mmCIF file of C-alpha atoms in Angstrom:
data_model
loop_
_atom_site.group_PDB
_atom_site.id
_atom_site.type_symbol
_atom_site.label_atom_id
_atom_site.label_comp_id
_atom_site.label_asym_id
_atom_site.label_seq_id
_atom_site.Cartn_x
_atom_site.Cartn_y
_atom_site.Cartn_z
ATOM 1 C CA MET A 17 -0.052 0.021 0.497
ATOM 2 C CA PRO A 18 1.270 3.902 -0.996
ATOM 3 C CA PRO A 19 2.298 5.359 1.676
ATOM 4 C CA ALA A 20 0.021 8.572 3.340
ATOM 5 C CA ILE A 21 1.657 11.539 2.817
ATOM 6 C CA SER A 22 0.556 15.109 4.665
ATOM 7 C CA PRO A 23 -0.079 18.587 2.979
ATOM 8 C CA ASP A 24 3.117 19.607 5.107
ATOM 9 C CA ASP A 25 4.843 17.072 3.955
ATOM 10 C CA LEU A 26 7.866 17.985 1.635
ATOM 11 C CA CYS A 27 6.389 16.527 -2.584
ATOM 12 C CA PRO A 28 7.146 13.393 -3.185
ATOM 13 C CA CYS A 29 8.578 14.781 -7.164
ATOM 14 C CA SER A 30 11.555 16.372 -5.236
ATOM 15 C CA SER A 31 10.989 20.008 -6.563
ATOM 16 C CA GLY A 32 11.345 20.720 -2.747
ATOM 17 C CA ASP A 33 8.456 21.756 -1.733
ATOM 18 C CA HIS A 34 5.448 21.203 -0.001
ATOM 19 C CA TYR A 35 2.773 18.368 -1.241
ATOM 20 C CA ARG A 36 0.359 21.510 -0.405
ATOM 21 C CA ALA A 37 2.137 23.604 -2.380
ATOM 22 C CA CYS A 38 3.050 21.615 -5.180
ATOM 23 C CA CYS A 39 1.299 17.909 -6.264
ATOM 24 C CA GLN A 40 -1.171 18.152 -4.339
ATOM 25 C CA PRO A 41 -3.392 20.886 -6.427
ATOM 26 C CA LEU A 42 -2.795 19.036 -8.843
ATOM 27 C CA HIS A 43 -3.573 15.766 -7.662
ATOM 28 C CA GLN A 44 -7.038 17.638 -6.793
ATOM 29 C CA GLY A 45 -8.204 18.254 -10.598
ATOM 30 C CA SER A 46 -6.217 22.365 -11.159
ATOM 31 C CA ALA A 47 -4.402 22.491 -14.590
ATOM 32 C CA ALA A 48 -0.215 21.614 -14.525
ATOM 33 C CA PRO A 49 0.989 24.706 -16.065
ATOM 34 C CA SER A 50 3.803 23.187 -18.138
ATOM 35 C CA ALA A 51 4.482 19.187 -19.339
ATOM 36 C CA GLU A 52 7.666 19.310 -16.250
ATOM 37 C CA ARG A 53 4.903 20.120 -13.910
ATOM 38 C CA LEU A 54 2.512 17.441 -15.067
ATOM 39 C CA MET A 55 5.571 15.374 -15.217
ATOM 40 C CA ARG A 56 6.154 15.466 -11.418
ATOM 41 C CA SER A 57 2.530 15.867 -10.362
ATOM 42 C CA ARG A 58 2.334 12.156 -12.041
ATOM 43 C CA TYR A 59 6.315 10.689 -11.052
ATOM 44 C CA CYS A 60 4.029 12.012 -6.916
ATOM 45 C CA ALA A 61 1.161 10.719 -8.664
ATOM 46 C CA TYR A 62 2.748 7.006 -8.708
ATOM 47 C CA THR A 63 3.801 6.906 -5.112
ATOM 48 C CA LEU A 64 1.193 7.657 -3.302
ATOM 49 C CA GLY A 65 -1.498 4.757 -6.083
ATOM 50 C CA LEU A 66 -3.334 7.666 -7.570
ATOM 51 C CA ILE A 67 -3.820 6.021 -10.511
ATOM 52 C CA ASP A 68 -6.610 7.369 -11.095
ATOM 53 C CA TYR A 69 -5.046 10.585 -11.756
ATOM 54 C CA LEU A 70 -2.068 8.741 -14.568
ATOM 55 C CA VAL A 71 -5.220 7.957 -16.394
ATOM 56 C CA ALA A 72 -6.381 10.909 -16.651
ATOM 57 C CA THR A 73 -3.474 12.670 -17.981
ATOM 58 C CA THR A 74 -2.454 10.255 -20.212
ATOM 59 C CA VAL A 75 -3.549 11.596 -23.758
ATOM 60 C CA PRO A 76 -6.691 10.832 -24.384
ATOM 61 C CA ALA A 77 -6.493 8.834 -27.102
ATOM 62 C CA GLN A 78 -4.709 6.458 -25.176
ATOM 63 C CA GLN A 79 -6.445 6.341 -22.265
ATOM 64 C CA SER A 80 -7.908 2.602 -22.759
ATOM 65 C CA GLN A 81 -4.688 1.017 -23.965
ATOM 66 C CA LEU A 82 -3.659 1.136 -20.606
ATOM 67 C CA ALA A 83 -2.357 -1.208 -18.641
ATOM 68 C CA ILE A 84 -4.396 -0.201 -15.256
ATOM 69 C CA ALA A 85 -3.871 -3.111 -13.194
ATOM 70 C CA ALA A 86 0.476 -3.669 -14.427
ATOM 71 C CA MET A 87 0.367 0.047 -13.468
ATOM 72 C CA ARG A 88 -1.342 -0.142 -9.701
ATOM 73 C CA GLN A 89 0.935 -3.431 -9.020
ATOM 74 C CA TRP A 90 3.762 -1.376 -9.682
ATOM 75 C CA SER A 91 3.005 1.886 -7.077
ATOM 76 C CA GLU A 92 2.374 -0.536 -4.549
ATOM 77 C CA GLN A 93 4.786 -2.996 -4.827
ATOM 78 C CA SER A 94 7.874 -0.371 -4.773
ATOM 79 C CA ARG A 95 9.171 1.832 -2.741
ATOM 80 C CA TRP A 96 9.655 5.236 -4.267
ATOM 81 C CA LEU A 97 13.273 6.833 -3.778
ATOM 82 C CA GLY A 98 13.239 9.919 -6.598
ATOM 83 C CA LEU A 99 13.164 12.078 -9.340
ATOM 84 C CA THR A 100 15.827 13.605 -10.928
ATOM 85 C CA VAL A 101 14.249 16.281 -13.854
ATOM 86 C CA GLU A 102 17.104 16.560 -16.214
ATOM 87 C CA SER A 103 15.080 19.170 -18.853
ATOM 88 C CA ALA A 104 12.386 20.081 -20.051
ATOM 89 C CA GLU A 105 12.140 21.942 -23.288
ATOM 90 C CA HIS A 106 9.160 23.670 -24.930
ATOM 91 C CA LEU A 107 8.403 26.302 -26.545
ATOM 92 C CA PRO A 108 6.103 29.288 -25.168
ATOM 93 C CA GLY A 109 3.067 28.943 -27.570
ATOM 94 C CA ALA A 110 3.846 25.237 -28.528
ATOM 95 C CA SER A 111 1.530 22.854 -28.003
ATOM 96 C CA ASN A 112 4.022 20.169 -27.465
ATOM 97 C CA ALA A 113 7.111 19.842 -24.672
ATOM 98 C CA GLN A 114 9.414 16.827 -23.807
ATOM 99 C CA VAL A 115 10.414 16.687 -19.991
ATOM 100 C CA THR A 116 13.717 14.463 -19.529
ATOM 101 C CA PHE A 117 13.785 12.607 -16.321
ATOM 102 C CA VAL A 118 15.305 9.777 -14.210
ATOM 103 C CA ALA A 119 12.916 7.843 -11.810
ATOM 104 C CA ARG A 120 14.586 5.555 -8.803
ATOM 105 C CA TRP A 121 12.393 2.962 -7.242
ATOM 106 C CA GLN A 122 13.471 -0.319 -5.150
ATOM 107 C CA ASP A 123 11.884 -3.628 -6.334
ATOM 108 C CA PRO A 124 9.891 -5.516 -3.646
ATOM 109 C CA ASP A 125 13.216 -7.146 -3.578
ATOM 110 C CA GLY A 126 15.508 -4.980 -2.153
ATOM 111 C CA SER A 127 17.077 -4.331 -5.480
ATOM 112 C CA ALA A 128 17.161 -0.293 -6.758
ATOM 113 C CA GLN A 129 16.213 0.751 -10.215
ATOM 114 C CA SER A 130 16.129 3.863 -12.653
ATOM 115 C CA HIS A 131 14.813 4.139 -15.728
ATOM 116 C CA ARG A 132 15.586 7.905 -17.263
ATOM 117 C CA GLU A 133 13.469 8.346 -20.185
ATOM 118 C CA CYS A 134 12.932 11.622 -22.516
ATOM 119 C CA SER A 135 8.611 11.560 -22.096
ATOM 120 C CA ASP A 136 6.527 13.717 -25.084
ATOM 121 C CA PHE A 137 3.425 15.405 -23.922
ATOM 122 C CA ARG A 138 0.756 17.418 -25.428
ATOM 123 C CA LEU A 139 -1.215 20.584 -24.281
ATOM 124 C CA ILE A 140 -4.556 20.086 -25.343
ATOM 125 C CA ALA A 141 -7.885 22.623 -24.695
ATOM 126 C CA GLY A 142 -5.706 23.906 -22.080
ATOM 127 C CA ARG A 143 -4.339 20.767 -20.194
ATOM 128 C CA TRP A 144 -1.402 19.063 -20.392
ATOM 129 C CA TYR A 145 -1.035 15.431 -20.649
ATOM 130 C CA PHE A 146 1.047 12.263 -21.430
ATOM 131 C CA LEU A 147 2.043 10.889 -24.633
ATOM 132 C CA ASP A 148 2.878 7.395 -23.921
ATOM 133 C CA PRO A 149 5.566 5.483 -25.687
ATOM 134 C CA ASN A 150 4.097 2.399 -25.764
ATOM 135 C CA HIS A 151 1.055 3.027 -27.492
ATOM 136 C CA PRO A 152 1.606 5.129 -30.019
ATOM 137 C CA PHE A 153 -1.938 6.402 -32.725
ATOM 138 C CA LYS A 154 -2.922 4.969 -35.106
ATOM 139 C CA ALA A 155 -4.263 7.504 -38.225
ATOM 140 C CA GLY A 156 -3.758 8.485 -41.002
ATOM 141 C CA ARG A 157 -1.890 11.610 -42.223
ATOM 142 C CA ASN A 158 -4.739 13.576 -43.436
ATOM 143 C CA GLU A 159 -6.820 12.547 -40.714
ATOM 144 C CA PRO A 160 -7.475 14.404 -36.971
ATOM 145 C CA CYS A 161 -5.354 13.138 -34.770
ATOM 146 C CA PRO A 162 -6.296 11.340 -31.978
ATOM 147 C CA CYS A 163 -4.745 12.891 -29.343
ATOM 148 C CA GLY A 164 -7.685 15.174 -29.596
ATOM 149 C CA SER A 165 -5.376 18.721 -30.603
ATOM 150 C CA GLY A 166 -7.518 19.134 -33.457
ATOM 151 C CA ARG A 167 -4.633 19.352 -35.332
ATOM 152 C CA LYS A 168 -3.963 16.454 -38.647
ATOM 153 C CA PHE A 169 -1.797 13.649 -37.220
ATOM 154 C CA LYS A 170 0.511 14.926 -40.017
ATOM 155 C CA GLN A 171 0.743 17.996 -37.975
ATOM 156 C CA CYS A 172 0.547 16.866 -34.727
ATOM 157 C CA CYS A 173 1.623 13.534 -32.968
ATOM 158 C CA ALA A 174 2.759 12.128 -36.367
ATOM 159 C CA LYS A 175 5.971 15.122 -36.192
#
């Protein structure tokens, strides 16, 4: 079972801020102001077992493809050790961004693990979403993008 956290505790996302001023408002429904903040809040959600939040912050076209039981199991059985955000790239006015990070955790057998990733994010209707690389979009080049951006696939997620 994931640990309980007080709003006065430091946020598990390693920002150095208290949970109440960092990821808690996002977990309660506020929109993330940037892809980096969404990334941090998703890591924090894993540490707290907030699987519904992880689903809701994945691009809507991919949500039904997620392995929710596996996500829940990984969240609950891991001891989360920290997050390091190496870079966050977002051009002002752009609807996509990338965040490179390293997530660290300990498996149930006690072995320490880390995962480095450069994740893609999309801004859709004023909210940032994670674009899951394990579930690529399927659409013709001139069809509307399944991410819901309103643009053609070739001008959006096909890039």
